[in-house]
Amino acid sequence: MSFLYPLFLIAGLSLAIPVLIHLFNLRRYKTVFFPHTRFLKNIQLNSRRQSQVRYKWLLAARLLFLLFLILAFAQPFFNNSRKKDTGHHVQVIYLDNSNSMSVKKGTRTLFDIARSAAEKQIKEAPAGTQFLLVTNDKPVSYQPIPADRMLTALGNTDISAVGKTAEQVLAGVQSLLQNEAIPAADLYYYSDFQQNAFAAKQDPALMKNLDFYGVPVQSEEKQNLFIDTAYLLSPVLQTGQTNQLVVHTRIAGKAPKDNPVLQLEVNGQVKTAASPVFNDKNESFDTLAFQVNDAGWQRLSLTVNDAAIRFDDTFRITARSTPSLSILVLNEGQTNPYIQAAFRAYNGFRITQTDIAAAPADFKQYNLVIVNDITRMNAALGKSLGTALQQGQSICIFPGKTNNYNELNEGLQQIGDIRIDGKDTAVQTATSLQQGSDLVKDLFEKLPENVQLPQANWHYLIHAGISANQQSILSFRNGDPFLAKYTPAKGALYICATSADLQAGNFPGSYFFVPFLYQMAVQSRGGDVYALTTGSTQPAYLPLINADERNMVHLYGNNLDIIPAQRPSGAGLDVFAGQAVKTAGFYTLAAPGSDTAAIALNTDRAESMLEVWSPAALQNQWKGDHIKWLELKDTGTAEQAGNTGGFPLWKVCVILALFMLAAETFMLAGSFRKPTVATQ
């Protein structure tokens, strides 16, 4: 056992005081006269024995009261047989600086409170202790640093838009320990312990050689009004016409007293405003109508007035009006009315329809080439389509119904290792939708519940080799693709297993037909709507031919010029702007000799819900001898915190002291009782 404040043990000298008092009291005698003296000796012996017993118990109670009171002030704790700290033990401090730590508790934010507690811990650590600081940003140092540098690093740390899960934090700590050959360390985890970031159960592999000390920093009252997301109802922002923007607003915790106001700005000019009306789930869906008069990139900024937490009160979108996409439709028979209507629904599309026999030799000027109702594909046509794919263009094939599969396979073999092996004439409905596909993930904010997937009255059995890189977007129950994407070259090839007419099924009239065609067209030109998230791995695609180190994409904005991570994709690049920028805002992507693209970056909305684990839940979920849960006032060295995970010993000492005080009071009260009849 050790003591947090051992100097209080000097007060143990006060134990001599009750001993001296009892010694002097026993030397006093009181004479009592009785009318008869024959029982005097017996009474005198009995009284003396009773007094001696009573005085001994009273002395013991007083001594124990003082002893437990002194121990309570000294604050004892068990060191669990740990070796004495030699001053070279490494303390790792994780300071959660995510946006959720900007919640206020009183007049201070949770982040400020956690940072002050960490500074107190460093100052009270034994001389020579080495530290590692871990935050949601990059480590300040990859090697242990002394206390003075640690305090400076803490002072320079601030709230960041980057968030990390507990698994990421622990994996980073393990990597730091392995790189520096540190055998063991104490990890102090200062956080609000959000449920979306802190796992319900620990991973033993990530806790190896770590003594974990969790320090919850939480606020009792939570209130946050934020814009969860927003999206355009139409896939194209139209010039000179009314556009509709759906805004999803939510409330976490208590609802604000004042009615919130939702405001839309386009290029810095206020366009419209609305007052959200929330349902029983504290959610509001509002549709804002607005117009733009200029072509090109438009910067849409949505704001809501929330004084409690400000980091998620703005949602940004960039959208390009009048995209001017060129579509070529090659028909073997009649023109398809569904394909024609799909692209005429929006401005900015130039659709050209021609017979497949009169197909141009070069498809370079078209963003999307659709081959419709085809029953024959010779080697020449297949080679032309393969060349278009090499250039990064998008191709979509809707085959016609035929029993001669070889006439189709002749051209497909020129494109890639793709072939038709048969035909299934049973009526089947697609049962699965690949929501990670490029056609789906950037197009639908939320699929309607119980949405009806398309049905096919017949379909081809299509098989592909490994080199074709098949990805099924819509699939039947047996796994056969209804609509699949193939990438044998830079571009994307989409093949539907059935025709695009109502005799073959209801796909042309389904919920997915028009959005899928639009998304196929924009893939070869780059996106027209961007609303990315800081810290995310979602890329922004830019068409850029012959990309190299001399024409790499730069990111500009807020006096910033950096080269974000990027990789070739099709006829362009996937640019990971969200991982390069920590601050939300509008930015520009550009490279020499290519068009610029405006992108919007928003903070991660996962930080906005403020759903945290309670301290009791944390203690039940994360257990073990190497895991302790501390209060802010208990932070310090590992030895000082050794027993704070359970019921503190100083509280036990206080309870025992009060018990001894009660016993002393009971014995003193008994000495003042009236004499009994036998005594009289």
XYZ file of C-alpha atoms in Angstrom:
680
model
C 0.000 0.000 0.000
C 1.158 3.546 -0.770
C -0.175 7.015 0.003
C -1.053 9.844 -2.313
C -0.214 12.462 0.358
C 2.190 10.725 2.772
C 3.002 13.952 4.690
C -0.401 13.724 6.349
C 0.899 10.686 8.239
C 2.828 13.095 10.467
C -0.548 13.889 12.018
C -0.320 10.408 13.560
C 1.453 12.064 16.510
C -1.966 13.308 17.554
C -2.811 9.733 18.616
C -0.921 10.467 21.863
C -3.504 13.072 22.879
C -6.397 10.703 23.824
C -3.900 8.393 25.556
C -2.682 11.237 27.796
C -6.251 12.351 28.496
C -7.220 8.847 29.633
C -4.130 8.512 31.854
C -4.923 11.716 33.722
C -8.641 10.876 34.040
C -7.848 7.475 35.637
C -5.808 9.142 38.391
C -8.827 11.114 39.652
C -10.958 9.623 42.486
C -14.373 10.572 43.832
C -15.477 9.787 47.385
C -19.006 8.453 47.851
C -20.567 8.065 51.355
C -22.936 5.194 52.117
C -25.056 4.746 55.300
C -23.946 1.143 55.547
C -20.431 -0.006 54.677
C -20.614 -3.785 54.749
C -21.005 -3.968 50.951
C -18.517 -1.152 50.228
C -15.680 -3.441 49.071
C -17.905 -5.333 46.629
C -19.369 -2.121 45.113
C -15.954 -0.562 44.839
C -14.490 -3.555 42.964
C -17.433 -3.790 40.550
C -17.382 -0.076 39.768
C -13.656 -0.087 39.156
C -13.847 -3.082 36.776
C -16.735 -1.517 34.793
C -14.893 1.783 34.526
C -11.746 0.114 33.316
C -13.616 -1.795 30.583
C -15.570 1.288 29.523
C -12.486 3.482 29.415
C -10.524 0.962 27.329
C -13.269 0.734 24.650
C -13.662 4.509 24.672
C -9.915 4.977 24.228
C -9.855 2.455 21.375
C -12.754 4.223 19.593
C -11.006 7.590 19.859
C -7.696 6.212 18.629
C -9.328 4.458 15.674
C -11.314 7.589 14.793
C -8.157 9.659 14.589
C -6.290 6.906 12.738
C -8.920 6.526 10.019
C -9.250 10.304 9.708
C -5.496 10.672 9.178
C -5.493 7.835 6.598
C -8.379 9.472 4.729
C -6.355 12.670 4.306
C -3.260 10.686 3.272
C -5.375 8.825 0.618
C -3.959 5.279 0.550
C -4.008 3.103 -2.561
C -2.781 -0.317 -3.622
C -0.006 -0.349 -6.181
C -0.953 -3.862 -7.360
C 2.621 -5.096 -6.870
C 3.878 -2.764 -9.599
C 7.536 -1.886 -9.593
C 8.413 1.532 -8.301
C 8.499 4.122 -11.101
C 12.117 4.796 -11.970
C 11.296 7.993 -13.842
C 11.658 6.375 -17.285
C 8.115 5.002 -17.685
C 6.349 6.187 -20.872
C 2.946 7.829 -20.602
C 0.883 8.072 -23.799
C -1.801 10.751 -23.694
C -4.602 10.614 -26.255
C -6.426 13.944 -26.353
C -9.644 13.709 -28.349
C -9.777 16.916 -30.392
C -12.693 15.996 -32.644
C -15.527 18.437 -33.251
C -17.779 16.842 -30.634
C -15.340 18.021 -27.937
C -16.401 21.616 -28.692
C -19.528 21.011 -26.583
C -19.547 23.342 -23.587
C -19.725 22.313 -19.954
C -20.428 25.517 -18.099
C -18.285 28.226 -19.660
C -15.565 25.899 -20.982
C -15.526 23.377 -23.793
C -14.924 19.703 -23.119
C -11.671 19.995 -25.044
C -10.370 22.770 -22.777
C -11.318 20.763 -19.688
C -9.569 17.648 -20.995
C -6.453 19.589 -21.953
C -6.242 21.177 -18.476
C -6.515 17.743 -16.835
C -3.774 16.388 -19.114
C -1.517 19.338 -18.232
C -2.103 18.634 -14.529
C -1.166 14.992 -15.070
C 2.104 15.932 -16.783
C 3.087 18.387 -14.043
C 2.463 15.786 -11.301
C 4.328 12.997 -13.070
C 7.669 11.848 -11.575
C 10.762 13.649 -12.795
C 12.187 12.084 -15.949
C 8.883 10.663 -17.220
C 8.674 10.541 -21.017
C 5.459 11.271 -22.935
C 3.812 10.656 -26.278
C 0.948 12.879 -27.449
C -1.678 11.322 -29.712
C -4.535 13.310 -31.259
C -6.773 12.908 -34.293
C -4.107 14.714 -36.329
C -0.622 13.453 -37.071
C 1.568 12.809 -34.000
C 3.556 15.802 -32.773
C 6.521 13.498 -32.236
C 7.159 9.878 -33.088
C 9.546 9.581 -30.137
C 8.898 10.080 -26.406
C 9.442 13.699 -25.312
C 10.028 15.279 -21.878
C 7.410 17.117 -19.830
C 8.289 20.662 -20.987
C 7.944 19.785 -24.677
C 4.777 17.850 -23.922
C 3.198 20.880 -22.262
C 4.113 23.028 -25.271
C 2.593 20.479 -27.652
C -0.613 20.380 -25.618
C -0.863 24.150 -25.689
C -0.585 24.138 -29.494
C -3.295 21.487 -29.930
C -6.745 22.646 -30.978
C -10.051 21.283 -32.269
C -9.698 19.435 -35.579
C -12.217 18.387 -38.218
C -10.559 14.960 -38.379
C -12.086 12.159 -36.323
C -10.666 8.778 -35.356
C -12.137 5.611 -33.924
C -10.718 3.900 -30.849
C -9.348 1.131 -33.066
C -7.420 3.669 -35.142
C -6.053 5.373 -32.032
C -4.933 2.121 -30.398
C -3.406 0.847 -33.640
C -1.449 4.094 -33.931
C -0.223 3.781 -30.346
C 0.903 0.202 -30.941
C 2.788 1.337 -34.039
C 4.569 4.079 -32.076
C 5.564 1.649 -29.321
C 6.896 -0.911 -31.790
C 8.891 1.660 -33.753
C 10.602 2.895 -30.585
C 10.952 -0.587 -29.027
C 8.996 0.528 -25.951
C 8.055 -2.609 -23.946
C 5.043 -1.125 -22.125
C 3.262 2.165 -21.549
C 0.359 3.802 -19.757
C -2.318 5.140 -22.106
C -4.498 7.961 -20.783
C -7.549 8.296 -23.011
C -9.215 11.734 -22.672
C -12.455 11.719 -24.676
C -16.219 12.165 -24.575
C -16.436 8.505 -25.718
C -18.909 8.858 -28.558
C -20.661 5.630 -29.443
C -19.777 5.918 -33.129
C -16.055 6.234 -32.363
C -15.485 4.057 -29.293
C -16.142 0.340 -29.697
C -18.421 -1.468 -27.275
C -15.815 -4.201 -26.756
C -12.045 -4.046 -26.602
C -9.708 -5.753 -29.031
C -7.101 -7.658 -26.960
C -4.540 -7.403 -29.755
C -4.700 -3.597 -29.629
C -4.372 -3.543 -25.818
C -1.107 -5.496 -25.748
C 1.517 -4.017 -23.379
C -0.820 -1.160 -22.494
C -2.304 -0.089 -19.181
C -5.430 1.762 -20.224
C -6.774 4.683 -18.155
C -10.028 6.053 -19.554
C -10.962 9.600 -18.567
C -14.534 10.482 -19.658
C -15.030 14.201 -20.270
C -18.746 14.703 -20.828
C -21.472 17.304 -20.490
C -24.756 16.626 -18.747
C -26.921 18.712 -21.119
C -26.595 18.253 -24.863
C -28.158 20.441 -27.514
C -27.218 20.533 -31.165
C -29.104 21.627 -34.257
C -27.349 20.685 -37.472
C -27.763 20.122 -41.210
C -27.263 16.429 -41.799
C -27.218 16.533 -45.602
C -28.711 18.185 -48.675
C -29.156 17.083 -52.281
C -30.647 18.312 -55.542
C -33.811 16.597 -56.741
C -32.592 16.698 -60.343
C -29.191 15.285 -61.348
C -28.361 18.494 -63.262
C -28.405 22.067 -61.977
C -30.430 23.907 -64.610
C -29.867 27.497 -65.690
C -32.839 29.853 -65.839
C -35.204 27.265 -64.369
C -36.396 26.402 -60.871
C -34.175 23.934 -59.053
C -35.199 22.133 -55.875
C -32.839 21.363 -53.003
C -33.882 18.929 -50.256
C -32.360 19.718 -46.851
C -32.281 17.220 -43.993
C -31.989 18.958 -40.592
C -31.747 17.167 -37.233
C -31.724 17.907 -33.506
C -29.496 16.045 -31.044
C -30.472 16.380 -27.390
C -32.773 19.182 -26.261
C -34.619 21.242 -28.843
C -33.667 24.935 -29.034
C -36.015 27.476 -27.504
C -36.077 29.740 -30.567
C -37.408 28.606 -33.926
C -34.435 27.928 -36.244
C -34.093 29.554 -39.659
C -32.617 27.720 -42.651
C -30.967 29.961 -45.256
C -29.613 29.235 -48.741
C -26.881 31.304 -50.389
C -25.654 30.822 -53.960
C -22.272 32.370 -54.711
C -22.599 34.551 -51.620
C -26.103 35.854 -52.428
C -29.110 34.915 -50.294
C -31.648 33.081 -52.429
C -34.265 31.759 -50.008
C -34.960 30.829 -46.397
C -37.295 28.525 -44.499
C -38.202 27.559 -40.958
C -37.760 23.796 -40.398
C -40.610 21.864 -38.784
C -39.365 18.826 -36.859
C -41.199 15.528 -36.439
C -41.258 13.225 -33.398
C -37.809 11.925 -34.380
C -36.373 15.468 -34.278
C -35.878 15.441 -38.051
C -36.967 17.920 -40.695
C -37.009 17.572 -44.491
C -37.411 20.895 -46.283
C -37.407 21.624 -50.023
C -35.936 24.965 -51.079
C -36.618 26.309 -54.587
C -34.114 28.615 -56.296
C -32.794 29.678 -59.695
C -29.356 30.348 -61.142
C -28.795 32.574 -64.154
C -25.146 31.893 -64.947
C -23.522 28.808 -66.401
C -20.556 27.119 -64.759
C -19.808 26.176 -61.179
C -22.218 27.385 -58.493
C -21.353 27.412 -54.769
C -24.384 26.588 -52.609
C -24.149 27.276 -48.884
C -26.854 26.245 -46.395
C -26.771 27.669 -42.859
C -28.917 27.212 -39.760
C -28.756 29.382 -36.637
C -27.502 27.299 -33.718
C -25.555 29.080 -30.984
C -24.698 25.939 -28.993
C -22.370 24.118 -31.431
C -21.242 25.834 -34.611
C -19.074 23.377 -36.546
C -22.015 21.677 -38.312
C -24.297 24.686 -38.915
C -23.207 25.006 -42.570
C -23.532 22.516 -45.406
C -21.824 23.251 -48.725
C -22.495 21.952 -52.241
C -20.864 22.777 -55.557
C -22.860 22.148 -58.726
C -22.140 22.863 -62.369
C -25.026 24.230 -64.397
C -25.423 23.396 -68.104
C -23.012 20.450 -68.174
C -23.227 20.058 -71.986
C -22.902 16.272 -72.140
C -22.897 14.554 -75.519
C -24.710 11.217 -75.925
C -24.571 8.898 -78.964
C -27.266 6.210 -79.322
C -26.647 3.469 -81.905
C -29.897 1.673 -82.779
C -30.182 -1.544 -84.714
C -33.890 -1.022 -85.187
C -36.186 1.803 -84.120
C -35.185 4.549 -81.725
C -35.885 3.848 -78.076
C -38.412 6.328 -76.619
C -37.310 5.677 -73.027
C -33.668 6.515 -73.716
C -34.685 9.600 -75.661
C -36.999 10.822 -72.897
C -34.391 10.177 -70.213
C -31.899 12.686 -71.621
C -34.442 15.235 -72.790
C -35.733 15.573 -69.236
C -32.785 17.853 -68.401
C -31.047 20.706 -70.152
C -27.424 20.346 -71.117
C -27.588 16.995 -72.900
C -26.966 16.717 -76.628
C -28.331 13.385 -77.808
C -27.533 11.983 -81.275
C -29.339 8.883 -82.557
C -28.245 6.954 -85.632
C -28.424 3.493 -87.133
C -25.659 1.161 -86.059
C -24.699 0.622 -89.691
C -23.823 4.334 -89.914
C -21.806 4.425 -86.690
C -18.908 6.888 -86.768
C -15.386 5.506 -86.742
C -14.368 7.653 -83.757
C -16.414 8.051 -80.569
C -14.036 10.519 -78.879
C -16.455 13.473 -78.897
C -19.154 11.576 -76.978
C -19.372 11.206 -73.209
C -21.579 8.115 -73.432
C -22.198 5.664 -76.267
C -25.367 3.546 -75.968
C -25.741 0.487 -78.193
C -29.477 -0.289 -78.223
C -31.382 -3.434 -79.192
C -28.370 -4.978 -80.889
C -28.514 -8.607 -82.040
C -25.256 -8.596 -84.077
C -21.878 -7.150 -83.151
C -19.107 -7.763 -85.649
C -15.419 -7.543 -84.863
C -15.079 -4.049 -86.367
C -17.759 -2.557 -84.122
C -16.328 -4.374 -81.119
C -12.873 -2.984 -81.879
C -14.249 0.578 -82.147
C -16.005 0.216 -78.799
C -12.819 -1.202 -77.276
C -10.867 1.821 -78.510
C -13.419 4.143 -76.885
C -12.967 2.289 -73.607
C -9.195 2.688 -73.908
C -9.771 6.446 -74.145
C -11.767 6.385 -70.900
C -15.256 6.771 -72.361
C -18.383 5.040 -71.103
C -20.252 2.395 -73.129
C -23.679 0.924 -72.369
C -25.094 -2.063 -74.248
C -28.774 -3.089 -74.269
C -28.799 -6.322 -76.339
C -31.753 -7.362 -78.451
C -33.427 -10.749 -78.178
C -31.796 -13.411 -80.339
C -30.852 -17.069 -80.230
C -27.625 -16.606 -82.162
C -25.289 -15.642 -79.319
C -22.154 -16.055 -81.417
C -22.956 -12.936 -83.465
C -22.895 -10.933 -80.226
C -19.881 -12.749 -78.771
C -17.782 -11.925 -81.840
C -17.774 -8.225 -80.943
C -17.714 -8.743 -77.162
C -14.478 -10.713 -77.451
C -12.853 -7.649 -79.062
C -13.776 -5.606 -75.988
C -12.808 -8.055 -73.255
C -13.166 -11.561 -71.904
C -16.988 -11.385 -71.954
C -19.431 -13.821 -73.533
C -23.112 -14.796 -73.579
C -23.638 -18.487 -72.780
C -27.411 -18.775 -72.875
C -30.817 -17.251 -72.248
C -33.225 -17.640 -69.340
C -36.880 -17.093 -70.310
C -38.289 -17.231 -66.775
C -39.708 -14.025 -65.305
C -37.373 -12.917 -62.503
C -36.989 -9.844 -60.313
C -33.643 -8.411 -59.291
C -33.087 -9.130 -55.604
C -29.882 -7.224 -54.794
C -28.518 -3.743 -55.469
C -24.805 -3.033 -55.058
C -24.937 0.254 -53.143
C -21.161 0.619 -53.324
C -21.283 0.921 -57.096
C -20.370 4.217 -58.751
C -23.873 4.379 -60.227
C -25.473 4.240 -56.781
C -23.288 5.654 -54.002
C -22.936 9.195 -55.387
C -26.444 9.426 -56.796
C -28.932 8.464 -54.096
C -28.712 10.063 -50.662
C -31.183 7.510 -49.346
C -33.029 4.791 -51.212
C -36.769 4.750 -50.477
C -37.903 1.994 -48.169
C -39.299 -1.106 -49.873
C -38.194 0.187 -53.276
C -39.177 -2.160 -56.097
C -36.188 -3.465 -58.014
C -36.719 -4.015 -61.771
C -38.100 -7.203 -63.269
C -36.939 -9.068 -66.390
C -39.230 -11.245 -68.515
C -36.105 -12.855 -69.999
C -32.376 -12.301 -69.696
C -29.059 -13.463 -71.121
C -26.616 -15.515 -69.073
C -23.443 -13.414 -69.211
C -20.056 -14.673 -67.999
C -16.791 -12.785 -67.797
C -13.175 -13.631 -67.099
C -10.985 -12.120 -64.429
C -9.508 -9.527 -66.813
C -12.967 -8.060 -67.471
C -13.313 -6.974 -63.810
C -17.026 -7.631 -63.541
C -19.037 -5.806 -60.867
C -22.744 -6.665 -60.627
C -24.908 -3.610 -59.927
C -28.281 -5.351 -60.090
C -28.388 -9.132 -59.602
C -30.929 -11.940 -59.626
C -31.388 -14.346 -56.743
C -29.059 -16.948 -58.262
C -26.265 -14.387 -58.659
C -26.655 -13.783 -62.397
C -26.104 -10.098 -63.269
C -29.080 -8.013 -64.364
C -26.885 -4.944 -64.924
C -23.110 -5.208 -64.584
C -20.094 -2.949 -64.962
C -16.898 -4.147 -66.681
C -13.558 -2.346 -66.720
C -11.257 -4.150 -69.172
C -9.701 -0.745 -69.985
C -9.751 2.845 -68.659
C -13.414 3.408 -69.424
C -16.494 1.704 -68.029
C -18.565 -0.827 -69.971
C -22.132 -1.448 -68.783
C -24.082 -4.429 -70.114
C -27.734 -5.071 -69.314
C -28.809 -8.709 -69.498
C -32.053 -7.777 -71.250
C -33.426 -5.207 -73.681
C -34.499 -1.654 -72.775
C -38.153 -2.129 -73.720
C -41.301 -3.102 -71.854
C -41.524 -6.460 -73.620
C -38.277 -7.455 -71.900
C -39.218 -6.068 -68.470
C -39.973 -2.920 -66.514
C -36.412 -1.597 -66.183
C -36.978 1.394 -68.581
C -39.837 2.612 -66.381
C -38.190 1.855 -63.053
C -36.808 4.146 -60.374
C -33.216 3.517 -61.517
C -33.235 3.832 -65.312
C -32.837 7.602 -65.795
C -30.377 8.182 -62.896
C -28.206 5.301 -64.038
C -27.958 6.642 -67.609
C -27.111 10.104 -66.318
C -24.391 8.747 -64.025
C -22.905 6.727 -66.887
C -22.653 9.903 -68.962
C -20.953 12.053 -66.329
C -18.331 9.420 -65.431
C -16.253 10.193 -68.504
C -16.383 13.951 -67.916
C -16.164 14.270 -64.125
C -18.767 15.071 -61.533
C -21.258 17.931 -61.701
C -22.175 17.916 -57.998
C -19.700 17.678 -55.116
C -20.410 17.549 -51.380
C -17.430 15.699 -49.909
C -16.463 15.128 -46.275
C -13.200 16.113 -44.623
C -11.146 13.112 -43.640
C -13.074 10.744 -45.928
C -11.636 8.476 -48.617
C -14.317 9.413 -51.157
C -12.496 10.747 -54.255
C -13.430 13.489 -56.678
C -13.017 12.292 -60.273
C -11.428 14.611 -62.832
C -10.989 13.715 -66.510
C -7.303 14.173 -67.336
C -5.540 12.394 -70.168
C -1.844 11.531 -69.893
C -1.549 12.544 -66.255
C 2.024 12.744 -64.980
C 4.064 14.631 -62.390
C 4.052 17.799 -64.537
C 0.293 18.133 -64.788
C -0.814 16.689 -61.471
C -3.966 18.137 -59.939
C -3.494 20.938 -57.420
C -5.956 21.950 -54.737
C -6.424 25.695 -54.232
C -8.315 27.688 -51.647
C -7.871 29.873 -48.538
C -4.270 30.760 -49.482
C -3.646 27.043 -49.928
C -1.861 25.299 -52.784
C -1.235 21.597 -52.206
C -1.110 18.386 -54.230
C -3.561 15.898 -52.709
C -3.299 12.135 -53.064
C -4.483 11.020 -56.509
C -4.494 7.922 -58.660
C -5.384 7.136 -62.283
C -8.983 6.142 -62.895
C -10.350 5.666 -66.381
C -9.407 8.644 -68.522
C -8.653 10.818 -65.516
C -7.759 10.874 -61.854
C -9.429 10.138 -58.560
C -8.380 13.002 -56.268
C -8.671 12.406 -52.513
C -9.226 15.999 -51.454
C -10.980 15.050 -48.205
C -7.803 13.528 -46.780
C -5.649 16.519 -47.693
C -7.789 19.276 -46.149
C -8.969 19.512 -42.541
C -11.003 22.719 -42.840
C -14.470 22.706 -44.381
C -15.071 25.138 -47.240
C -15.034 25.618 -51.004
C -11.926 24.595 -52.950
C -10.773 24.333 -56.557
C -9.107 21.400 -58.298
C -7.076 22.195 -61.385
C -4.190 20.932 -63.500
C -2.312 22.519 -66.409
C -4.239 22.171 -69.630
C -7.479 20.907 -68.055
C -10.753 22.347 -66.826
C -11.042 23.384 -63.201
C -13.586 21.852 -60.853
C -15.076 23.466 -57.745
C -15.590 21.099 -54.815
C -17.240 21.480 -51.419
C -15.895 19.907 -48.229
C -18.057 19.485 -45.122
C -17.302 18.289 -41.606
C -18.137 14.723 -40.638
C -21.754 14.633 -39.438
C -21.026 11.569 -37.287
C -19.665 13.995 -34.682
C -22.973 15.862 -34.526
C -25.217 13.269 -32.869
C -23.455 13.544 -29.451
C -24.429 9.992 -28.441
C -21.860 8.954 -25.816
C -21.251 5.921 -23.597
C -22.067 6.502 -19.943
C -19.242 5.894 -17.419
C -21.197 2.935 -16.011
C -21.529 1.374 -19.467
C -17.823 1.854 -20.120
C -16.868 0.115 -16.863
C -19.149 -2.830 -17.707
C -17.886 -3.163 -21.284
C -14.155 -2.575 -20.852
C -12.897 -4.660 -17.929
C -9.584 -6.096 -16.819
C -6.652 -5.565 -14.499
C -4.979 -3.367 -17.101
C -8.050 -1.133 -17.570
C -9.034 1.629 -15.147
C -11.640 4.348 -15.401
C -10.762 7.676 -13.802
C -12.424 10.924 -12.917
C -10.820 14.164 -14.029
C -9.619 14.970 -10.520
C -7.917 11.575 -10.244
C -5.606 11.932 -13.220
C -1.938 11.511 -12.388
C 0.733 8.871 -12.563
C -0.179 5.236 -12.894
C 0.677 4.558 -9.251
C -1.511 7.402 -8.065
C -4.403 6.094 -10.078
C -3.882 2.477 -9.159
C -7.035 2.084 -7.129
C -9.305 4.708 -8.604
C -10.900 2.211 -10.933
C -12.892 0.792 -7.973
C -14.166 2.295 -4.699
C -11.411 4.681 -3.397
C -9.770 3.651 -0.106
C -9.944 7.149 1.334
C -13.736 6.942 1.244
C -13.556 3.652 3.133
C -11.414 5.380 5.764
C -13.946 8.209 6.104
C -16.783 5.723 6.607
C -14.811 3.848 9.292
C -13.934 7.127 11.037
C -17.600 8.074 11.171
C -18.419 4.638 12.541
C -15.824 5.059 15.335
C -17.221 8.515 16.111
C -20.702 7.040 16.451
C -19.390 4.314 18.772
C -17.635 6.890 20.966
C -20.799 8.963 21.155
C -22.814 5.900 22.176
C -20.392 5.048 24.994
C -20.278 8.625 26.280
C -24.071 8.832 26.222
C -24.226 5.673 28.368
C -22.084 7.254 31.091
C -24.682 10.003 31.631
C -27.614 7.672 32.218
C -29.367 7.734 35.608
C -28.162 5.148 38.186
C -30.039 1.899 38.188
C -32.091 0.621 41.184
C -29.349 -1.871 42.161
C -26.749 0.894 42.342
C -28.987 3.036 44.507
